[in-house]
Tab-separated table of C-alpha atoms in Angstrom:
chain	number	residue	atom	x	y	z
A	250	MET	CA	137.884	-126.398	-121.930
A	251	LYS	CA	138.166	-125.692	-118.139
A	252	LYS	CA	139.359	-122.534	-118.923
A	253	ILE	CA	136.471	-121.712	-121.317
A	254	SER	CA	134.353	-122.953	-118.473
A	255	SER	CA	135.703	-121.044	-115.729
A	256	PHE	CA	135.707	-117.672	-117.563
A	257	THR	CA	131.812	-118.407	-118.679
A	258	VAL	CA	130.999	-118.886	-114.916
A	259	LEU	CA	133.214	-115.713	-114.134
A	260	ILE	CA	131.282	-113.375	-116.441
A	261	ILE	CA	128.227	-114.846	-115.549
A	262	SER	CA	128.535	-114.311	-112.021
A	263	LEU	CA	129.907	-110.653	-112.876
A	264	MET	CA	126.197	-110.264	-114.703
A	265	LEU	CA	124.313	-111.288	-111.699
A	266	LEU	CA	126.303	-108.839	-109.132
A	267	LEU	CA	125.747	-106.118	-111.534
A	268	ILE	CA	122.158	-107.196	-111.728
A	269	CYS	CA	121.590	-107.008	-108.304
A	270	ASN	CA	123.347	-104.073	-107.420
A	271	SER	CA	121.174	-102.288	-109.879
A	272	ALA	CA	117.935	-103.499	-108.988
A	273	LYS	CA	116.692	-101.418	-106.255
A	274	ALA	CA	113.139	-100.338	-106.974
A	275	ASN	CA	111.432	-97.349	-105.390
A	276	MET	CA	107.834	-98.907	-105.316
A	277	ALA	CA	106.727	-96.330	-102.741
A	278	SER	CA	103.478	-94.050	-103.358
A	279	PRO	CA	104.708	-91.301	-105.411
A	280	PHE	CA	102.974	-89.058	-102.892
A	281	ILE	CA	104.389	-88.261	-99.766
A	282	GLU	CA	102.161	-86.296	-97.251
A	283	GLY	CA	103.942	-83.428	-95.308
A	284	THR	CA	102.521	-81.658	-92.464
A	285	LYS	CA	98.595	-81.496	-91.665
A	286	ALA	CA	97.531	-78.267	-89.920
A	287	ALA	CA	94.057	-76.482	-90.051
A	288	SER	CA	92.909	-73.298	-88.928
A	289	ALA	CA	91.981	-73.549	-84.889
A	290	ILE	CA	88.157	-75.109	-83.723
A	291	SER	CA	86.404	-72.388	-82.445
A	292	SER	CA	84.562	-72.427	-78.847
A	293	ARG	CA	80.510	-71.068	-78.731
A	294	HIS	CA	81.680	-68.639	-76.448
A	295	VAL	CA	84.204	-66.921	-78.790
A	296	ASP	CA	84.454	-64.719	-81.620
A	297	ILE	CA	87.280	-65.066	-84.212
A	298	LEU	CA	87.572	-61.653	-85.421
A	299	HIS	CA	90.602	-61.947	-87.569
A	300	GLU	CA	92.954	-64.557	-88.212
A	301	SER	CA	96.280	-64.011	-89.475
A	302	ILE	CA	98.684	-66.883	-91.246
A	303	PHE	CA	102.175	-65.804	-91.954
A	304	ILE	CA	104.301	-68.247	-93.926
A	305	GLN	CA	108.008	-68.149	-93.757
A	306	ILE	CA	109.496	-70.538	-96.523
A	307	ASP	CA	113.289	-71.731	-96.727
A	308	GLU	CA	115.047	-71.101	-99.313
A	309	ASN	CA	114.922	-75.165	-100.627
A	310	PHE	CA	110.798	-75.280	-100.435
A	311	HIS	CA	111.456	-78.007	-97.465
A	312	THR	CA	110.019	-76.536	-94.554
A	313	ALA	CA	108.124	-73.522	-93.547
A	314	LYS	CA	107.722	-71.752	-90.448
A	315	TYR	CA	103.955	-71.220	-89.521
A	316	LYS	CA	102.836	-68.274	-87.538
A	317	VAL	CA	98.979	-67.951	-87.031
A	318	GLU	CA	97.072	-65.709	-84.977
A	319	TYR	CA	93.990	-64.972	-83.842
A	320	THR	CA	92.361	-61.648	-82.535
A	321	ILE	CA	89.477	-63.299	-80.233
A	322	LYS	CA	86.607	-61.639	-78.574
A	323	SER	CA	85.504	-63.793	-75.055
A	324	ASP	CA	81.906	-63.562	-73.903
A	325	VAL	CA	82.730	-65.677	-70.365
A	326	VAL	CA	85.275	-64.800	-67.829
A	327	GLY	CA	86.977	-67.256	-65.539
A	328	LYS	CA	89.129	-70.832	-66.953
A	329	GLN	CA	88.172	-71.861	-70.476
A	330	ILE	CA	89.158	-73.699	-73.751
A	331	PRO	CA	89.131	-71.020	-76.023
A	332	LEU	CA	90.539	-73.139	-79.320
A	333	LEU	CA	91.096	-75.981	-80.442
A	334	PHE	CA	94.497	-76.657	-82.708
A	335	CYS	CA	94.585	-79.632	-85.666
A	336	ALA	CA	98.761	-79.988	-86.647
A	337	VAL	CA	99.878	-83.290	-87.252
A	338	ASP	CA	103.074	-84.540	-88.518
A	339	TYR	CA	105.092	-81.577	-87.971
A	340	LYS	CA	108.553	-80.465	-87.229
A	341	ASP	CA	110.344	-80.199	-83.641
A	342	ASP	CA	107.929	-78.226	-80.962
A	343	PHE	CA	104.391	-76.821	-81.668
A	344	CYS	CA	103.991	-73.461	-79.151
A	345	VAL	CA	100.642	-71.357	-78.448
A	346	TRP	CA	101.243	-67.349	-76.503
A	347	LEU	CA	98.198	-66.126	-75.315
A	348	ASP	CA	98.543	-61.952	-75.153
A	349	ASP	CA	102.452	-62.721	-75.898
A	350	ARG	CA	102.487	-65.131	-73.045
A	351	PRO	CA	103.746	-68.683	-73.655
A	352	VAL	CA	101.499	-71.232	-72.325
A	353	LYS	CA	101.275	-74.716	-72.081
A	354	VAL	CA	99.658	-77.168	-74.849
A	355	PHE	CA	98.004	-80.223	-73.888
A	356	ASP	CA	96.983	-83.338	-75.940
A	357	ILE	CA	93.519	-84.127	-75.432
A	358	PRO	CA	93.450	-87.907	-74.493
A	359	PHE	CA	92.162	-91.150	-76.435
A	360	LYS	CA	90.805	-92.037	-73.137
A	361	LYS	CA	90.599	-90.711	-69.828
A	362	GLU	CA	92.698	-91.453	-67.321
A	363	GLU	CA	92.980	-90.921	-64.127
A	364	GLY	CA	93.226	-86.918	-62.906
A	365	GLU	CA	92.649	-85.864	-67.116
A	366	GLU	CA	89.805	-84.099	-68.268
A	367	SER	CA	87.809	-85.909	-70.201
A	368	SER	CA	87.358	-85.569	-73.554
A	369	ASP	CA	83.663	-84.612	-73.146
A	370	SER	CA	84.524	-82.024	-70.559
A	371	ILE	CA	86.788	-80.556	-73.155
A	372	PHE	CA	83.829	-80.532	-76.270
A	373	SER	CA	81.331	-79.174	-73.712
A	374	ASP	CA	81.771	-75.582	-75.345
A	375	PHE	CA	82.492	-77.205	-78.980
A	376	THR	CA	79.354	-78.618	-79.693
A	377	ASN	CA	78.799	-76.089	-82.876
A	378	SER	CA	82.192	-77.226	-83.872
A	379	CYS	CA	82.777	-81.111	-84.078
A	380	ASP	CA	80.632	-84.027	-84.910
A	381	ARG	CA	80.007	-86.402	-81.974
A	382	CYS	CA	81.366	-89.840	-83.457
A	383	ASP	CA	81.483	-91.687	-80.032
A	384	ASP	CA	80.746	-91.420	-76.894
A	385	ASN	CA	84.727	-90.574	-75.814
A	386	ASN	CA	85.816	-88.714	-79.054
A	387	ARG	CA	84.448	-86.250	-81.309
A	388	LYS	CA	85.637	-85.523	-85.084
A	389	ILE	CA	86.357	-82.816	-88.040
A	390	GLU	CA	86.756	-82.872	-91.519
A	391	CYS	CA	89.836	-80.743	-92.811
A	392	ARG	CA	90.232	-80.507	-96.879
A	393	TRP	CA	93.427	-80.478	-98.184
A	394	ASP	CA	92.729	-80.347	-102.186
A	395	ASP	CA	89.910	-80.292	-104.486
A	396	ASN	CA	90.031	-83.973	-104.508
A	397	THR	CA	90.894	-84.873	-100.625
A	398	SER	CA	89.738	-84.079	-97.155
A	399	GLU	CA	90.456	-86.132	-93.784
A	400	THR	CA	88.670	-86.381	-90.743
A	401	TYR	CA	90.613	-85.589	-87.657
A	402	TYR	CA	89.755	-86.841	-84.331
A	403	SER	CA	89.596	-85.322	-80.833
A	404	PHE	CA	92.715	-87.396	-79.686
A	405	GLU	CA	94.814	-86.000	-82.711
A	406	MET	CA	94.044	-82.152	-81.605
A	407	LYS	CA	95.458	-79.623	-78.889
A	408	TYR	CA	94.364	-77.257	-76.492
A	409	PHE	CA	95.427	-75.019	-73.477
A	410	GLN	CA	92.926	-73.881	-70.743
A	411	PRO	CA	93.947	-70.536	-69.741
A	412	GLU	CA	91.845	-67.664	-67.402
A	413	LEU	CA	90.455	-65.445	-69.639
A	414	SER	CA	88.953	-62.405	-68.890
A	415	GLN	CA	86.206	-60.675	-70.814
A	416	GLY	CA	87.151	-58.859	-74.008
A	417	THR	CA	89.741	-58.817	-76.915
A	418	HIS	CA	92.790	-61.177	-76.836
A	419	ARG	CA	95.441	-62.680	-79.157
A	420	ILE	CA	96.342	-65.803	-79.348
A	421	ARG	CA	99.568	-66.976	-81.598
A	422	MET	CA	100.743	-70.711	-82.656
A	423	GLU	CA	104.108	-71.451	-83.937
A	424	TYR	CA	105.582	-74.535	-85.829
A	425	THR	CA	107.542	-75.948	-88.353
A	426	ALA	CA	105.642	-77.906	-91.062
A	427	TYR	CA	107.288	-80.023	-94.018
A	428	PRO	CA	105.898	-80.233	-97.544
A	429	TRP	CA	103.638	-82.726	-99.144
A	430	ARG	CA	105.754	-83.787	-102.098
A	431	ASN	CA	104.655	-85.048	-105.690
A	432	CYS	CA	106.790	-87.697	-107.166
A	433	LEU	CA	104.961	-88.746	-110.176
A	434	ASP	CA	107.895	-86.622	-112.404
A	435	TRP	CA	111.662	-86.897	-112.213
A	436	ILE	CA	111.414	-83.307	-110.124
A	437	THR	CA	109.592	-83.700	-107.286
A	438	LYS	CA	106.700	-80.859	-106.672
A	439	TYR	CA	106.806	-79.342	-102.844
A	440	ASN	CA	103.544	-77.832	-101.458
A	441	PHE	CA	102.512	-76.717	-98.553
A	442	ARG	CA	98.932	-76.752	-96.983
A	443	TYR	CA	96.737	-75.422	-94.409
A	444	SER	CA	93.094	-76.436	-94.315
A	445	LEU	CA	90.815	-73.368	-93.371
A	446	SER	CA	87.771	-76.164	-93.098
A	447	PRO	CA	87.200	-75.353	-89.644
A	448	ALA	CA	86.417	-71.875	-89.922
A	449	LYS	CA	83.031	-72.546	-91.479
A	450	LYS	CA	81.771	-73.872	-88.223
A	451	TRP	CA	82.977	-70.549	-86.290
A	452	LYS	CA	80.876	-68.335	-84.199
A	453	SER	CA	81.662	-65.646	-86.765
A	454	PHE	CA	84.181	-65.031	-89.274
A	455	GLY	CA	86.169	-61.810	-89.040
A	456	THR	CA	89.132	-60.961	-91.484
A	457	LEU	CA	91.660	-63.027	-92.829
A	458	ASP	CA	95.192	-61.934	-93.785
A	459	ILE	CA	97.909	-64.374	-95.164
A	460	THR	CA	101.569	-63.730	-95.646
A	461	VAL	CA	104.219	-65.434	-97.408
A	462	GLU	CA	107.847	-64.869	-97.088
A	463	GLN	CA	110.698	-66.382	-99.102
A	464	ALA	CA	114.305	-67.421	-98.071
A	465	GLY	CA	117.220	-67.038	-100.294
A	466	LYS	CA	116.153	-66.395	-104.422
A	467	ILE	CA	112.811	-65.740	-105.344
A	468	LYS	CA	111.020	-68.754	-106.565
A	469	ASP	CA	108.067	-68.673	-109.133
A	470	TYR	CA	105.542	-70.651	-106.891
A	471	SER	CA	101.694	-71.111	-107.290
A	472	SER	CA	98.770	-70.748	-104.912
A	473	ASN	CA	95.316	-71.410	-105.501
A	474	LEU	CA	94.828	-67.899	-102.909
A	475	GLY	CA	94.473	-65.893	-106.562
A	476	LYS	CA	96.569	-63.038	-107.333
A	477	PRO	CA	98.820	-61.706	-104.376
A	478	GLN	CA	98.338	-57.569	-103.457
A	479	GLU	CA	101.979	-56.948	-104.872
A	480	GLY	CA	100.958	-58.151	-108.317
A	481	GLY	CA	103.274	-61.156	-108.847
A	482	ILE	CA	105.355	-63.497	-106.983
A	483	LYS	CA	107.505	-61.539	-104.796
A	484	GLN	CA	109.952	-62.145	-101.875
A	485	ILE	CA	107.106	-61.104	-99.309
A	486	ASN	CA	103.543	-61.802	-100.767
A	487	THR	CA	99.921	-61.012	-99.166
A	488	TRP	CA	96.692	-61.828	-99.460
A	489	HIS	CA	93.623	-60.057	-97.499
A	490	PHE	CA	89.955	-62.008	-97.329
A	491	ASP	CA	86.702	-60.423	-96.097
A	492	SER	CA	85.240	-63.772	-96.338
A	493	LEU	CA	86.199	-67.758	-96.277
A	494	PRO	CA	87.657	-68.575	-99.581
A	495	GLU	CA	85.973	-70.773	-101.901
A	496	ASP	CA	88.662	-73.395	-101.987
A	497	GLU	CA	88.318	-73.854	-98.078
A	498	PHE	CA	92.122	-74.843	-98.295
A	499	MET	CA	95.556	-72.997	-98.960
A	500	GLU	CA	98.032	-75.088	-101.104
A	501	LEU	CA	101.561	-73.153	-102.429
A	502	THR	CA	102.923	-75.518	-104.669
A	503	TYR	CA	106.617	-75.473	-106.121
A	504	LYS	CA	108.649	-77.164	-109.054
A	505	PRO	CA	112.276	-77.108	-108.607
A	506	GLU	CA	114.249	-75.810	-112.618
A	507	PRO	CA	116.453	-78.158	-113.173
A	508	ASN	CA	119.935	-77.431	-113.914
A	509	SER	CA	121.234	-77.372	-117.410
A	510	TYR	CA	123.066	-80.676	-117.685
A	511	ALA	CA	119.951	-82.383	-115.952
A	512	LYS	CA	117.570	-80.142	-118.698
A	513	ILE	CA	120.065	-82.331	-121.289
A	514	LEU	CA	120.001	-85.841	-119.743
A	515	LEU	CA	115.941	-85.137	-119.734
A	516	THR	CA	115.826	-84.525	-123.000
A	517	PHE	CA	117.109	-87.840	-123.899
A	518	GLY	CA	115.704	-89.659	-121.204
A	519	PRO	CA	116.835	-93.402	-120.298
A	520	GLU	CA	115.852	-94.805	-123.721
A	521	GLY	CA	117.901	-92.366	-125.654
A	522	LEU	CA	120.994	-92.104	-123.389
A	523	ALA	CA	120.660	-96.391	-123.957
A	524	ALA	CA	120.434	-95.616	-127.734
A	525	VAL	CA	123.416	-93.656	-127.649
A	526	TYR	CA	125.560	-96.095	-125.717
A	527	GLY	CA	123.987	-98.846	-127.459
A	528	ILE	CA	125.597	-96.978	-130.631
A	529	PHE	CA	128.833	-96.813	-129.068
A	530	LEU	CA	129.343	-100.356	-127.822
A	531	PHE	CA	128.138	-101.590	-131.435
A	532	LEU	CA	130.853	-99.328	-133.224
A	533	LEU	CA	133.733	-100.603	-130.698
A	534	HIS	CA	132.176	-104.217	-131.223
A	535	LEU	CA	132.646	-103.986	-134.721
A	536	LYS	CA	136.290	-102.565	-134.439
A	537	PHE	CA	137.205	-105.310	-132.833
A	538	ILE	CA	135.616	-107.977	-134.754
A	539	THR	CA	137.503	-106.232	-137.676
A	540	CYS	CA	140.878	-106.043	-135.697
A	541	TYR	CA	140.555	-110.064	-134.757
A	542	ARG	CA	139.352	-111.171	-138.442
A	543	LYS	CA	143.014	-109.250	-139.763
A	544	SER	CA	145.097	-111.697	-137.900
A	545	ASN	CA	142.377	-114.423	-137.719
A	546	ARG	CA	141.104	-114.304	-141.666
A	547	GLN	CA	140.860	-118.734	-141.609
A	548	LYS	CA	139.254	-119.516	-138.327
A	549	ARG	CA	135.704	-120.735	-138.392
A	550	PHE	CA	134.618	-118.620	-135.120
A	551	SER	CA	135.349	-115.370	-134.164
A	552	TRP	CA	135.433	-115.217	-129.729
A	553	VAL	CA	135.298	-111.866	-130.291
A	554	VAL	CA	131.724	-111.803	-132.049
A	555	ILE	CA	130.475	-114.626	-129.081
A	556	LEU	CA	132.016	-112.595	-126.009
A	557	GLY	CA	130.826	-109.487	-127.586
A	558	SER	CA	127.305	-110.719	-128.369
A	559	ILE	CA	126.518	-112.034	-124.912
A	560	LEU	CA	128.363	-108.675	-123.658
A	561	VAL	CA	126.862	-105.738	-125.619
A	562	PRO	CA	123.385	-106.402	-125.217
A	563	PHE	CA	123.518	-106.902	-121.560
A	564	PHE	CA	125.658	-103.832	-121.035
A	565	ILE	CA	123.200	-101.660	-123.025
A	566	LEU	CA	120.047	-103.165	-120.533
A	567	LEU	CA	122.457	-102.483	-117.385
A	568	PHE	CA	123.442	-98.924	-118.711
A	569	PHE	CA	119.062	-98.353	-119.113
A	570	ILE	CA	119.090	-99.289	-115.781
A	571	TYR	CA	121.987	-97.030	-114.245
A	572	SER	CA	120.776	-94.199	-116.430
A	573	TYR	CA	117.919	-93.536	-113.806
A	574	SER	CA	120.533	-93.055	-110.933
A	575	ILE	CA	122.614	-90.685	-113.367
A	576	ILE	CA	119.990	-88.420	-114.131
A	577	ASP	CA	118.868	-88.728	-110.777
A	578	PHE	CA	122.389	-87.582	-109.378
A	579	VAL	CA	122.684	-85.085	-112.104
A	580	ILE	CA	119.339	-83.379	-110.632
A	581	GLY	CA	120.727	-83.509	-107.198
A	582	LYS	CA	118.215	-83.146	-103.634
A	583	ASP	CA	115.407	-82.525	-105.421
A	584	ALA	CA	115.306	-85.683	-107.939
A	585	SER	CA	112.659	-88.009	-106.604
A	586	GLN	CA	113.686	-91.405	-107.259
A	587	ARG	CA	110.695	-92.672	-107.964
A	588	HIS	CA	111.022	-95.123	-110.713
A	589	GLY	CA	109.323	-98.533	-110.555
A	590	TYR	CA	110.997	-101.934	-111.093
A	591	ILE	CA	112.929	-100.520	-113.857
A	592	ALA	CA	115.292	-103.659	-113.637
A	593	LEU	CA	112.897	-105.911	-114.972
A	594	ILE	CA	113.924	-104.633	-118.742
A	595	ILE	CA	116.763	-107.499	-117.842
A	596	ILE	CA	114.046	-109.803	-118.891
A	597	PHE	CA	114.526	-108.714	-122.401
A	598	TYR	CA	118.071	-109.495	-122.225
A	599	PRO	CA	117.159	-113.237	-123.747
A	600	ILE	CA	115.025	-111.897	-126.743
A	601	ILE	CA	117.815	-109.380	-127.662
A	602	LEU	CA	121.238	-111.563	-127.399
A	603	PRO	CA	119.784	-113.985	-129.979
A	604	PHE	CA	119.064	-111.217	-132.836
A	605	TYR	CA	122.298	-109.063	-132.238
A	606	TRP	CA	123.835	-112.753	-132.310
A	607	VAL	CA	123.074	-112.817	-135.634
A	608	LEU	CA	123.576	-109.906	-136.919
A	609	MET	CA	127.225	-109.947	-135.552
A	610	TRP	CA	127.439	-113.136	-136.973
A	611	LEU	CA	126.106	-111.760	-140.309
A	612	ILE	CA	128.810	-109.198	-139.789
A	613	ASP	CA	131.367	-111.236	-139.395
A	614	LYS	CA	130.948	-113.513	-142.079
A	615	ARG	CA	131.167	-110.559	-144.537
A	616	ILE	CA	134.132	-108.980	-143.367
A	617	LYS	CA	135.969	-112.618	-143.227
A	618	TYR	CA	134.788	-112.694	-146.860
A	619	LYS	CA	136.372	-109.602	-148.129
A	620	MET	CA	139.753	-110.335	-146.460
A	621	LEU	CA	139.694	-113.674	-147.731
A	622	HIS	CA	138.590	-112.337	-151.361
A	623	GLN	CA	141.338	-109.106	-151.183
A	624	GLN	CA	143.819	-111.688	-149.732
A	625	GLU	CA	143.435	-113.992	-152.918
A	626	LYS	CA	143.922	-110.951	-155.388
């Protein structure tokens, strides 16, 4: 009796350990925001003649190099702030060039410190571009998709203050962006976004050119920009606009194709895989019951029935939990890994166990009856 109790404790301990190890639910938001960047905010002394956006996407669609160039015409001479930049959560550095010469970029202070430029003086030439929200700060609204717009405040913006001559100049900014991620499905959907909303308040809007270049194998991404000038998705695609696009934002979306093994597993899903595994365990359990009865026909109870009835339902549910990780592993780096509290499926164990136990007890009883009947003959 003591041996049976020790064995039972060991089995229960192992089962609890397996449950705890599998209960790693990821209930984080399925939507992960990436880099938030927008067209520059223009001074009232500046005409923007042309905006050129060049986006170089890496081979995995995991980062993109943004090179945005403005051709401006300045009406005044001297030290001034021609543009304000809005970029949040980018990778590495944010760099700016004026007429191909690098310039130092500053963050707008949240509050004026001694020796710093005040927010009010910085915004004195941007009264038509930004809305006042209090004495120290201004704000601008940027649109990221059809349903999302966000307010950005002055302390989230950047500026530079060069000596400008009257006439035409080129201002270029560069940074590396992270994609926004949609993890609602098994495979992560990536998209790069760029808000064009600030251009609505420019003194003038000239033309806009957008170029997207892919590294590595061509990926069939989608965009809200309409049909590219090349007619379809190529290694390099271009778009040209003579007015601000109606959407006021740019979005490039890509969902990777699963490999052939992942496609098979996704066709079955965790439920199908658990069902196949369950049938296998049932047949294996049935075989052990039959083998046990061949040499123990007179015994009233079968320890194989009892132990199997405890373990088989548990391992089916456990396999169902682990099947999510198996599918994620086969999908690879693009797996979303957002599946919620799947380990809670284990609450069905006390419900399934008695039904399975009764079923196997009846089967064992039938096998025992047949074997005894054959023995009598």
